[in-house]
PDB file of C-alpha atoms and ligand atoms in Angstrom:
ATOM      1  CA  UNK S   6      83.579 122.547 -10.161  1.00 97.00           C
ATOM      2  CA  UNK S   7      80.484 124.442  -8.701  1.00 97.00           C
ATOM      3  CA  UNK S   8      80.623 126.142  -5.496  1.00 98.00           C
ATOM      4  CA  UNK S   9      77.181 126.432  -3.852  1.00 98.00           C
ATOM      5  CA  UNK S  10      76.732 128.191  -0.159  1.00 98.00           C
ATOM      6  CA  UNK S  11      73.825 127.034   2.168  1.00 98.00           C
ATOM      7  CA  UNK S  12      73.193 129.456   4.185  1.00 98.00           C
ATOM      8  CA  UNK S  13      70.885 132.319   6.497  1.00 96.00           C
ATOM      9  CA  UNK S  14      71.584 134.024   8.840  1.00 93.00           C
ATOM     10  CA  UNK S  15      69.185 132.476  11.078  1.00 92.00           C
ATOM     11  CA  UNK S  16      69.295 129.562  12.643  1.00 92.00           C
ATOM     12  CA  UNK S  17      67.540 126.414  12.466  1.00 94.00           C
ATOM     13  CA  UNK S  18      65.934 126.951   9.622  1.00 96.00           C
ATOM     14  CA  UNK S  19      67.328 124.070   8.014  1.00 97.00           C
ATOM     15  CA  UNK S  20      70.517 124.448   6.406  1.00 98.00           C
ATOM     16  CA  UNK S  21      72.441 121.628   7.552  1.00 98.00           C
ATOM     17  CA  UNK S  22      69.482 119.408   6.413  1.00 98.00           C
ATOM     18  CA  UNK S  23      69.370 121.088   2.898  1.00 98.00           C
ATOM     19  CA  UNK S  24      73.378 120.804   2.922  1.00 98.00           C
ATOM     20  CA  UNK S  25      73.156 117.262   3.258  1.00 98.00           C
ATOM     21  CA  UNK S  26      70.134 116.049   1.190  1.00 98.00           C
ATOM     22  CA  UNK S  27      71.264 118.238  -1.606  1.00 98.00           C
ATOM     23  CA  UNK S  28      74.554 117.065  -1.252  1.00 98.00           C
ATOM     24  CA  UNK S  29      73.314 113.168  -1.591  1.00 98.00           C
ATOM     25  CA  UNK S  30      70.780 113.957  -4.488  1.00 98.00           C
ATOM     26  CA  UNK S  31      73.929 115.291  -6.768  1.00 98.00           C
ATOM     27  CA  UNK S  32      75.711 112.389  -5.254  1.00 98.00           C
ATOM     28  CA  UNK S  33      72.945 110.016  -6.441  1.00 97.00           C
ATOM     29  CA  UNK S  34      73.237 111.685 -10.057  1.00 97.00           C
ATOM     30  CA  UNK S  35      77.179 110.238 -10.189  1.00 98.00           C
ATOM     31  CA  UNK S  36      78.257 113.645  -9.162  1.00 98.00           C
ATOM     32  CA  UNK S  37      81.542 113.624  -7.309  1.00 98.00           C
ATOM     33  CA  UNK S  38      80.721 115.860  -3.949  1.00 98.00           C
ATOM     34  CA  UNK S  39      82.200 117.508  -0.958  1.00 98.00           C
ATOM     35  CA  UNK S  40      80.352 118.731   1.924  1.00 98.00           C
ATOM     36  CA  UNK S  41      82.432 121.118   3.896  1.00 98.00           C
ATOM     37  CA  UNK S  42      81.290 121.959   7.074  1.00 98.00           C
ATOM     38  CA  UNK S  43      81.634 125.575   8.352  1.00 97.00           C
ATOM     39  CA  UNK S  44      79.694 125.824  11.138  1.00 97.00           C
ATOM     40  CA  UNK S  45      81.579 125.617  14.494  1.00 96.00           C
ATOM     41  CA  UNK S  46      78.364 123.958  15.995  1.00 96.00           C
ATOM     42  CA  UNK S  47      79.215 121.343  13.543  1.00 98.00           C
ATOM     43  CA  UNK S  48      75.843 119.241  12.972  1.00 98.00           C
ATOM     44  CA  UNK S  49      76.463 118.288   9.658  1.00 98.00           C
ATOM     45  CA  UNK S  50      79.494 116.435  11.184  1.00 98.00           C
ATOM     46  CA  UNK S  51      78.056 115.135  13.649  1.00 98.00           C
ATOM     47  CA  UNK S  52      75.072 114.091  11.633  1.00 98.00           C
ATOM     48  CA  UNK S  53      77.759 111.943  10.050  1.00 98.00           C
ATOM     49  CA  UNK S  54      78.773 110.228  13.010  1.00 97.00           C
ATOM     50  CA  UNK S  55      82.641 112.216  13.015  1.00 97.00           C
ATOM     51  CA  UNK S  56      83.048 112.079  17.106  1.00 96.00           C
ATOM     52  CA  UNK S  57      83.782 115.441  18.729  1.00 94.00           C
ATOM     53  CA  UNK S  58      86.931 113.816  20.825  1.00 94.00           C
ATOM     54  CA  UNK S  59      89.374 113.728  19.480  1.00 95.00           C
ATOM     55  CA  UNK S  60      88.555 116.945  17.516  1.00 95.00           C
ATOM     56  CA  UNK S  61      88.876 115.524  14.336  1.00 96.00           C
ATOM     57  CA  UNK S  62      90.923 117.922  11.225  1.00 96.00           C
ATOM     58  CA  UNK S  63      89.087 119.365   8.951  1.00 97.00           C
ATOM     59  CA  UNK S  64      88.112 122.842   8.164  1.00 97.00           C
ATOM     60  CA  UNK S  65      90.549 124.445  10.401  1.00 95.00           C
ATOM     61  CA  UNK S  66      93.055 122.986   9.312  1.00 95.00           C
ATOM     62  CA  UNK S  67      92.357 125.433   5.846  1.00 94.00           C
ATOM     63  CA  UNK S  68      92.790 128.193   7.593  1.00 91.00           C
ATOM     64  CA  UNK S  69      95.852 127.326   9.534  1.00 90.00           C
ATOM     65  CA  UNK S  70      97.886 126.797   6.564  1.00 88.00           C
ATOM     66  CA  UNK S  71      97.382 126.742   2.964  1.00 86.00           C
ATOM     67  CA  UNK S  72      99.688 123.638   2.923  1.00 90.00           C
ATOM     68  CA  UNK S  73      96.162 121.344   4.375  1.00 92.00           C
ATOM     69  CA  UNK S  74      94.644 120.486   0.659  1.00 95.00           C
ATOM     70  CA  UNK S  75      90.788 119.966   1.029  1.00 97.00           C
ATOM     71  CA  UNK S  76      91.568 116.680  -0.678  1.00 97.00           C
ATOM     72  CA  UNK S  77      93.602 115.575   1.898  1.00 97.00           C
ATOM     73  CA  UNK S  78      90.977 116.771   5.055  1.00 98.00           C
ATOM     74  CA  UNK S  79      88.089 115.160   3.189  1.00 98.00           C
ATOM     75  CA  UNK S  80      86.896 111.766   4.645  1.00 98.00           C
ATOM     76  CA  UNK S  81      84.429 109.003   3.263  1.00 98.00           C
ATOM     77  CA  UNK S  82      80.816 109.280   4.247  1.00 98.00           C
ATOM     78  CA  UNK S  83      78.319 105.716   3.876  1.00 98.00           C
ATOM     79  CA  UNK S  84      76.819 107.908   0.838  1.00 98.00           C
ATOM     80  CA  UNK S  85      78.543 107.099  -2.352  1.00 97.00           C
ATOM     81  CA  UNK S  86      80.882 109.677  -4.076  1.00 98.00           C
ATOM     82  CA  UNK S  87      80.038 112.258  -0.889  1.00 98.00           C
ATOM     83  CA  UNK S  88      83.011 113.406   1.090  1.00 98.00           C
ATOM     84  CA  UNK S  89      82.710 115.376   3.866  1.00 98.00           C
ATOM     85  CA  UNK S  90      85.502 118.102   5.647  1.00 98.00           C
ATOM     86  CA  UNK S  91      84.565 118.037   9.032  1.00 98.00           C
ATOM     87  CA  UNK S  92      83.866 121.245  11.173  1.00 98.00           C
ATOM     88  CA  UNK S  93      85.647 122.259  14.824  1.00 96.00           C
ATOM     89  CA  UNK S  94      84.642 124.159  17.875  1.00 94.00           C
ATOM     90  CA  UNK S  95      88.156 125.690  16.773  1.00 93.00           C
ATOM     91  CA  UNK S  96      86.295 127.764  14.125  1.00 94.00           C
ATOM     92  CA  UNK S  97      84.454 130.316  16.183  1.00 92.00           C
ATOM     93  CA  UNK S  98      87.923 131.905  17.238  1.00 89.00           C
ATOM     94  CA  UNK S  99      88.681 132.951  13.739  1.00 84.00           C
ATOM     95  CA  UNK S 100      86.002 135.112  13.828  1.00 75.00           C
ATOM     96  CA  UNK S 101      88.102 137.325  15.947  1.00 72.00           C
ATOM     97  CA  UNK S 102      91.606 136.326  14.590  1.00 72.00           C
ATOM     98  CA  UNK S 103      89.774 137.615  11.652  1.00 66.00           C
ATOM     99  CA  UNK S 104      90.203 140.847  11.790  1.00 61.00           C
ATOM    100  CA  UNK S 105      93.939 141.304  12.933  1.00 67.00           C
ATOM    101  CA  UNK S 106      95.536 138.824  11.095  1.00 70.00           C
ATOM    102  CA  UNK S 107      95.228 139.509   6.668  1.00 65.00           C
ATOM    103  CA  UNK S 108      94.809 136.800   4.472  1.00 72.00           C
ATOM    104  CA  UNK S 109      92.492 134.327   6.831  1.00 75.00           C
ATOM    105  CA  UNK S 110      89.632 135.450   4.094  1.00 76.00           C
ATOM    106  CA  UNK S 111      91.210 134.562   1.155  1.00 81.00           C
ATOM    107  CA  UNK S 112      92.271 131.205   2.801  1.00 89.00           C
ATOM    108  CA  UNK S 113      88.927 129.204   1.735  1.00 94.00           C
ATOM    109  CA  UNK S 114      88.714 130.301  -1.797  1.00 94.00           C
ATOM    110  CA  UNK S 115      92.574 129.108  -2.126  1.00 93.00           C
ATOM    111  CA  UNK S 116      91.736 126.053  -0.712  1.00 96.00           C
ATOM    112  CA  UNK S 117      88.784 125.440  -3.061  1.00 97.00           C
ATOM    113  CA  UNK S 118      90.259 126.455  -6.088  1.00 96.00           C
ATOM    114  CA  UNK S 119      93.234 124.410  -4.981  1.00 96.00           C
ATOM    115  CA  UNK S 120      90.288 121.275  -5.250  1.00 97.00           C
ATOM    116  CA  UNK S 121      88.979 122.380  -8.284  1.00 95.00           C
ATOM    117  CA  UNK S 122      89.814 119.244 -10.565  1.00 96.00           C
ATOM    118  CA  UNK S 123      88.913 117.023  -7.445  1.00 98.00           C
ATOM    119  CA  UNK S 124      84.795 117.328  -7.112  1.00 98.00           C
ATOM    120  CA  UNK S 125      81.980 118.551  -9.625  1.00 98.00           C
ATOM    121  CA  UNK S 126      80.051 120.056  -6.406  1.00 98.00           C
ATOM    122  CA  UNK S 127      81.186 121.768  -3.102  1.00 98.00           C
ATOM    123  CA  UNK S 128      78.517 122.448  -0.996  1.00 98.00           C
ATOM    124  CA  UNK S 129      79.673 125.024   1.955  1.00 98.00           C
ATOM    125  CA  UNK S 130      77.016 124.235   5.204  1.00 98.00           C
ATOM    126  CA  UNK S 131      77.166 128.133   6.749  1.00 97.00           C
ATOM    127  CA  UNK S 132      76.850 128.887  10.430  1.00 96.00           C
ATOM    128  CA  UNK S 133      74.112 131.141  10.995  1.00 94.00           C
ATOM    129  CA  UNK S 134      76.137 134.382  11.702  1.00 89.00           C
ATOM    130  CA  UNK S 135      77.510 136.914   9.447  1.00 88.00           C
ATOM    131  CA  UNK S 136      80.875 136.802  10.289  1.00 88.00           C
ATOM    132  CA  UNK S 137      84.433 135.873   8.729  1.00 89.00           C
ATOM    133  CA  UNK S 138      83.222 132.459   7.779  1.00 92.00           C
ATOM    134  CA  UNK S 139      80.047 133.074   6.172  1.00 93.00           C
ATOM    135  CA  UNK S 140      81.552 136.271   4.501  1.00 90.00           C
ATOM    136  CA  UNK S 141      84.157 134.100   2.502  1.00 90.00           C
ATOM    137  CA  UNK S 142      82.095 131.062   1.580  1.00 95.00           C
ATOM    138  CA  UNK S 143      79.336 133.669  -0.176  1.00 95.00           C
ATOM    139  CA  UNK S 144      82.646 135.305  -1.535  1.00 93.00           C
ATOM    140  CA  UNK S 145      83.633 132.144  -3.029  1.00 95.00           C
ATOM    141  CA  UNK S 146      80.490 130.670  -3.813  1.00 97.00           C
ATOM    142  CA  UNK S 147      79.028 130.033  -7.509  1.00 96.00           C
ATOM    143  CA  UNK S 148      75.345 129.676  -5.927  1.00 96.00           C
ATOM    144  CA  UNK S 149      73.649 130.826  -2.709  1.00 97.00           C
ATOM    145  CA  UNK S 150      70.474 128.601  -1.626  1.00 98.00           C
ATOM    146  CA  UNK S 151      68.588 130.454   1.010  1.00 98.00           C
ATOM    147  CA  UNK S 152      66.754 127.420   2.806  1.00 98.00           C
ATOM    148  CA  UNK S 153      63.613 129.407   4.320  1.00 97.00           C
ATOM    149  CA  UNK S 154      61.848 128.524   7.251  1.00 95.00           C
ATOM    150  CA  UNK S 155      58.068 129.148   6.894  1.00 93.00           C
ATOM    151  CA  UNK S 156      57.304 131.180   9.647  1.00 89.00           C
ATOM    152  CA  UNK S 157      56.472 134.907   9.929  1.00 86.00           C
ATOM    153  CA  UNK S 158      60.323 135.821  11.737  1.00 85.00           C
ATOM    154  CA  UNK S 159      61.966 133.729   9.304  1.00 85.00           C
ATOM    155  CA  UNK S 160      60.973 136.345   6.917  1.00 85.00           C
ATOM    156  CA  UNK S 161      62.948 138.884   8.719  1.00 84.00           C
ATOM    157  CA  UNK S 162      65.796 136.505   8.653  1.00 85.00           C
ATOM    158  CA  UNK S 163      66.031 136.169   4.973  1.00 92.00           C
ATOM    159  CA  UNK S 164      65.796 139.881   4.268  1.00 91.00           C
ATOM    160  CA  UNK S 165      68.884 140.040   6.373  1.00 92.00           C
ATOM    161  CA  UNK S 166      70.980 137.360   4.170  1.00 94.00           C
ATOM    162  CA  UNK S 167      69.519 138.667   1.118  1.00 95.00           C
ATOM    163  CA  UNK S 168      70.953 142.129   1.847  1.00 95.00           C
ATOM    164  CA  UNK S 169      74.432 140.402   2.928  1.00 94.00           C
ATOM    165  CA  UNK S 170      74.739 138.525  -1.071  1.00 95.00           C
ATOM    166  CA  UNK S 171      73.486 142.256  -2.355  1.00 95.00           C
ATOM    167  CA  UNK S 172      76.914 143.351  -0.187  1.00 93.00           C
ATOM    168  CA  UNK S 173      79.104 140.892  -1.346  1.00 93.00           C
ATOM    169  CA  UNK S 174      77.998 141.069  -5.029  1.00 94.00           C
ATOM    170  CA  UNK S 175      79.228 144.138  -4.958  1.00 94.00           C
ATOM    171  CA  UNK S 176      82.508 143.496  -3.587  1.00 91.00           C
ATOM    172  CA  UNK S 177      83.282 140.688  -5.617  1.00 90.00           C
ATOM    173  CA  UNK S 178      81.773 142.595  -8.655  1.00 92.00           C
ATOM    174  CA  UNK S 179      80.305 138.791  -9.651  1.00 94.00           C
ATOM    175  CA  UNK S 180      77.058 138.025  -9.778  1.00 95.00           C
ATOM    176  CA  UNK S 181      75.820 135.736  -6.996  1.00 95.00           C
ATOM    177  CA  UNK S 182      72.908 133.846  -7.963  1.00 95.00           C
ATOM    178  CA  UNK S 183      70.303 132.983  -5.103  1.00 95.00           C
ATOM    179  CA  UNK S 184      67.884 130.525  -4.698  1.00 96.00           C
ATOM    180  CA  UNK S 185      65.178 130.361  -1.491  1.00 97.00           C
ATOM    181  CA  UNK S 186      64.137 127.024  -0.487  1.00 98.00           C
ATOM    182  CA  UNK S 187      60.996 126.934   1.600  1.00 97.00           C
ATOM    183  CA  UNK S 188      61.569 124.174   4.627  1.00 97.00           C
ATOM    184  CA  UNK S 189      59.931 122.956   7.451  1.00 96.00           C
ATOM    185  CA  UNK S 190      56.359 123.757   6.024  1.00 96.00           C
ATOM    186  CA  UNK S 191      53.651 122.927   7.787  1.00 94.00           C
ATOM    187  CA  UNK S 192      50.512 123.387   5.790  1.00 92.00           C
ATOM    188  CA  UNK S 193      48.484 122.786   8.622  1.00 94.00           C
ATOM    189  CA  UNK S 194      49.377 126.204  10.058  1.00 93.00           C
ATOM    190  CA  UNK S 195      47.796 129.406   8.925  1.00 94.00           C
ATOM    191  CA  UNK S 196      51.040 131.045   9.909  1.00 92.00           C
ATOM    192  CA  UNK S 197      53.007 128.557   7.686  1.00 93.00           C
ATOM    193  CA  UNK S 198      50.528 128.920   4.497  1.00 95.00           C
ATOM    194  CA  UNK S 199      50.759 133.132   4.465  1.00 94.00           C
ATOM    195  CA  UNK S 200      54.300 132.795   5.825  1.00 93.00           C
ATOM    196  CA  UNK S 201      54.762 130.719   2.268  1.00 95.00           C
ATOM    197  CA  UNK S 202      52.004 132.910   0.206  1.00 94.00           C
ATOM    198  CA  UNK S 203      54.534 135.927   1.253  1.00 93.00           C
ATOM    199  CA  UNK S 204      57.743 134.477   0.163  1.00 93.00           C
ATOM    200  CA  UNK S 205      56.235 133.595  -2.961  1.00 94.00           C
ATOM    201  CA  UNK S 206      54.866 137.215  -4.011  1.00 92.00           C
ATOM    202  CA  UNK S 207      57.854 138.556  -2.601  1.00 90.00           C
ATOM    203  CA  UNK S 208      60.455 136.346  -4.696  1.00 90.00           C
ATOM    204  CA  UNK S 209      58.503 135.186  -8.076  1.00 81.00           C
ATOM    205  CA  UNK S 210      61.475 134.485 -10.149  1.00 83.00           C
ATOM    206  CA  UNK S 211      64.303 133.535  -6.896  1.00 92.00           C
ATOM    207  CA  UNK S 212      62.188 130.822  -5.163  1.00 95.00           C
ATOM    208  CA  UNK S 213      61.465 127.507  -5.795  1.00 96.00           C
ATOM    209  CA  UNK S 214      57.528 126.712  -6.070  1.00 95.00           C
ATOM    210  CA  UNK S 215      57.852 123.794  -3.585  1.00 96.00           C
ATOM    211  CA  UNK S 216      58.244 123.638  -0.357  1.00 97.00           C
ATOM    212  CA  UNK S 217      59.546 121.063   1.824  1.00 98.00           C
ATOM    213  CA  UNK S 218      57.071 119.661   4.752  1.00 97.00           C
ATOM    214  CA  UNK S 219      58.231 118.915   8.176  1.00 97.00           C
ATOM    215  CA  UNK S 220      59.254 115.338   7.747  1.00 97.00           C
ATOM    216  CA  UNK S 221      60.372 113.217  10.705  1.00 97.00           C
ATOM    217  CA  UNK S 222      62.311 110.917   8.579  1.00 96.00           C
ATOM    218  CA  UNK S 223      64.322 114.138   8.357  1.00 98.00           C
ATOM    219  CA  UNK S 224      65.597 114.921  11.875  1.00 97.00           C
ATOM    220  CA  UNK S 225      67.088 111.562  11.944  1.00 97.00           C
ATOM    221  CA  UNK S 226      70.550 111.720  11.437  1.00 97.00           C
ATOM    222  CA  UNK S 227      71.693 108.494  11.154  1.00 95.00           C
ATOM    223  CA  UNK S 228      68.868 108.011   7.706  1.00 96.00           C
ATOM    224  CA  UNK S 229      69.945 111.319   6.287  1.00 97.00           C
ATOM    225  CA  UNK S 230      73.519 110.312   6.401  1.00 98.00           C
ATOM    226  CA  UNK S 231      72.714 106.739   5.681  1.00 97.00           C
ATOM    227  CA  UNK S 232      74.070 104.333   2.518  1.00 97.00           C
ATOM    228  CA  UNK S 233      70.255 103.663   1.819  1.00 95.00           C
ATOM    229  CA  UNK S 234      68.664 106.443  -0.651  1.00 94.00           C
ATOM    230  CA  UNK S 235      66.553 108.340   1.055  1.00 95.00           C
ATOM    231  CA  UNK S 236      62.770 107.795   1.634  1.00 95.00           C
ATOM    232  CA  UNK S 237      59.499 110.034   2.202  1.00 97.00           C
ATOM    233  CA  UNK S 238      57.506 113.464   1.569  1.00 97.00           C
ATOM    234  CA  UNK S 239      61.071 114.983   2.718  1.00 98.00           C
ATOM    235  CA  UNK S 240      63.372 113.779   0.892  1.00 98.00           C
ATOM    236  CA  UNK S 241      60.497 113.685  -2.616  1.00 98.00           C
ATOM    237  CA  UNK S 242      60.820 117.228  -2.058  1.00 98.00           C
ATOM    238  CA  UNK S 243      64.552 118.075  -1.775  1.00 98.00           C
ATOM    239  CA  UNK S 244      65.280 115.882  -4.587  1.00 98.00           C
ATOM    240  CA  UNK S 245      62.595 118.368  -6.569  1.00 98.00           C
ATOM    241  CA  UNK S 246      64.312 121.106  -5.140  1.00 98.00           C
ATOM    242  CA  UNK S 247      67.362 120.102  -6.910  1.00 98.00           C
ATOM    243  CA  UNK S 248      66.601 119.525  -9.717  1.00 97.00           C
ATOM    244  CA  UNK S 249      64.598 123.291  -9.936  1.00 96.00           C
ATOM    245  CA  UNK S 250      67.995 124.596  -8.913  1.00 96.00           C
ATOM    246  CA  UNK S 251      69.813 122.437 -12.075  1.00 95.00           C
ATOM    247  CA  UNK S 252      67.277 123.742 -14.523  1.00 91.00           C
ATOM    248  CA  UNK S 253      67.104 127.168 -13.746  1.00 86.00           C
ATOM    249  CA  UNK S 254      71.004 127.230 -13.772  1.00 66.00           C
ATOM    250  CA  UNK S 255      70.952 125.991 -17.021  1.00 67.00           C
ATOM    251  CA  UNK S 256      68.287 128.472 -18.398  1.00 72.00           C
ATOM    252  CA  UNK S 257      70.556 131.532 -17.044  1.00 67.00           C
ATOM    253  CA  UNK S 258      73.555 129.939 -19.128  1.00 63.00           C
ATOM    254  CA  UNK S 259      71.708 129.558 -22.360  1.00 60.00           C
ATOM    255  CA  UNK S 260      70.169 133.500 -21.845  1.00 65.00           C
ATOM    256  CA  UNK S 261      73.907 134.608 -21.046  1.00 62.00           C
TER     257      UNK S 261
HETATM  258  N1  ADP D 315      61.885 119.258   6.728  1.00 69.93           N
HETATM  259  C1  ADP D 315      62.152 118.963   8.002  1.00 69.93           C
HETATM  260  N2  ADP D 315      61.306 118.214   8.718  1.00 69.93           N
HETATM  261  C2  ADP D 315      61.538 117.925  10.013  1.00 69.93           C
HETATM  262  N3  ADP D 315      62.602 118.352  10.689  1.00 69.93           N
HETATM  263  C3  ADP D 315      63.500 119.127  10.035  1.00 69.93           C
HETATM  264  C4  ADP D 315      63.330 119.460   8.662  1.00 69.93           C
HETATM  265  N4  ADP D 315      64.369 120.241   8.297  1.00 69.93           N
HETATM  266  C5  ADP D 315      65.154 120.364   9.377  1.00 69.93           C
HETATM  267  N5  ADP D 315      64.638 119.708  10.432  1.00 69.93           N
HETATM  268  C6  ADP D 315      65.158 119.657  11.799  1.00 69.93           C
HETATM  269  O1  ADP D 315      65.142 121.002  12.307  1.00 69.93           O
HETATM  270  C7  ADP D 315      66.303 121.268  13.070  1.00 69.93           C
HETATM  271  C8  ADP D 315      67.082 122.425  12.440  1.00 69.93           C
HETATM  272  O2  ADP D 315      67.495 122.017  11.136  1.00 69.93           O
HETATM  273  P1  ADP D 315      68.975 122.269  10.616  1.00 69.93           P
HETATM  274  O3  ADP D 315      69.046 121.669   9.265  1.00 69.93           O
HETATM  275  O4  ADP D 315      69.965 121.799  11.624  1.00 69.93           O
HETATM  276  O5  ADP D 315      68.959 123.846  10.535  1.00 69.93           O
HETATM  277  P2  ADP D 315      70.174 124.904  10.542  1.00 69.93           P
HETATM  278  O6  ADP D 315      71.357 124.232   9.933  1.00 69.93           O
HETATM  279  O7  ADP D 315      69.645 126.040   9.737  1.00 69.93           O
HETATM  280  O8  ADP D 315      70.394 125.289  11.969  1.00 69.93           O
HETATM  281  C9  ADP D 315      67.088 119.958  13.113  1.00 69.93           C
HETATM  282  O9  ADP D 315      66.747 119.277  14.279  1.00 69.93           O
HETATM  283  C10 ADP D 315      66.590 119.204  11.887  1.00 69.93           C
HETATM  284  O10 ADP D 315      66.681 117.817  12.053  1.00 69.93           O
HETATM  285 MG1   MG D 316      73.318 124.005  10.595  1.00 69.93          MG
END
């Protein structure tokens, strides 16, 4: 099972889109998939159509006790062989619980390695702030893809979360591979082409060549989450994006 975290620590730069079109495209490939949702803003689970009343469980639930199995929080989505763990408004308090009460970090990587024979992918959809939740996906993760918005402050952004999987590399003493993922490009802009020549100088080996255009197919939640493979510029590019991410995986493994 491969553990990949999607996240910056700014927001909306598209990380809940990437989640989810990532998570469909290793779907699609007859991968068996979970999409847990960390952010307490929860718009992956909304973009699946999970109502907010009654809170549904989900990824509370795996920090309340390490009794709640991921297998047993994860719910269908319309997408074939993608399950989803939905995320609360709960979740922002253990940010401060946190810090007074031991053992709430290790409580995700239990869970996960407690659903290790269950999924070949988990993809963790990060809330944009460096805090306990973030901390422990990165801790747990196998993969970090940095989805990149291509403006000029969305630089700033990434040198923040780069700095962050530098930290926790170090306290895990495990290498945490990285991947940037130019979104929301706009190659109409000046801003957006430098923003993009930038990243590129900047991060020869780390980022993927492509980048994925502003696509209004995209903001629509009901296609993204929808049984129908997806359609468009958009979606072309994420499922390019994958498989960039598969192959330079694999290269790393053969040079290892
Ligand atoms: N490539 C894209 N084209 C058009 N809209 C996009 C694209 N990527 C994301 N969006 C939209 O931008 C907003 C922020 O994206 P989101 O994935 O929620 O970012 P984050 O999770 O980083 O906050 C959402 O409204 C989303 O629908
Ligand atoms: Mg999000």
């Amino acid at each position: 099972m491969e553990i990949w975290a999607i996240a910056n620590q700014k927001g909306g730069v598209g990380k809940t889109t990437t989640s989810i079109c990532l998570a469909r495209g290793l779907a699609a490939a007859g991968k068996r998939v979970l999409l847990l949702d960390l952010d307490p803003h929860a718009s992956a689970t909304r973009s699946f159509g999970v109502p907010a009343e009654p809170t549904p469980a989900g990824t509370h639930e795996v920090f309340l006790s390490a009794t709640n199995l991921l297998v047993n929080l994860a719910r269908g989505t319309a997408v074939d062989g993608l399950q989803l763990v939905a995320a609360q408004p709960a979740l922002a308090t253990l940010e401060r619980r946190g810090a007074t009460q031991p053992g709430l970090g290790l409580a995700l990587g239990r869970a996960l390695h407690a659903a290790r024979g269950s999924y070949d992918h988990v993809l963790l959809d990060c809330p944009p702030t460096l805090g306990l939740l973030m901390v422990n996906a990165l801790a747990a993760a196998d993969r970090l893809v940095i989805p990149t918005q291509t403006d000029p402050l969305a630089l700033h952004g990434l040198a923040d979360m780069l700095r962050t999987a530098t930290m926790v590399e170090r306290s895990r003493r495990r290498p945490l591979p990285h991947y940037i993922l130019p979104t929301l490009y706009d190659r109409r802009t000046r801003s957006g082409v430098q923003s993009l020549d930038t990243l590129r100088d900047s991060h020869e080996q780390r980022i993927w060549p492509g980048a994925v255009p502003t696509d209004t197919k995209l903001r629509d939640p009901a296609v993204i989450t929808g049984a129908e493979e997806l359609q468009g510029r958009g979606a072309e590019a994420y499922a390019k994006a994958l498989n960039w991410i598969l192959n330079v995986a694999d290269r790393r493994r053969e040079a290892a």
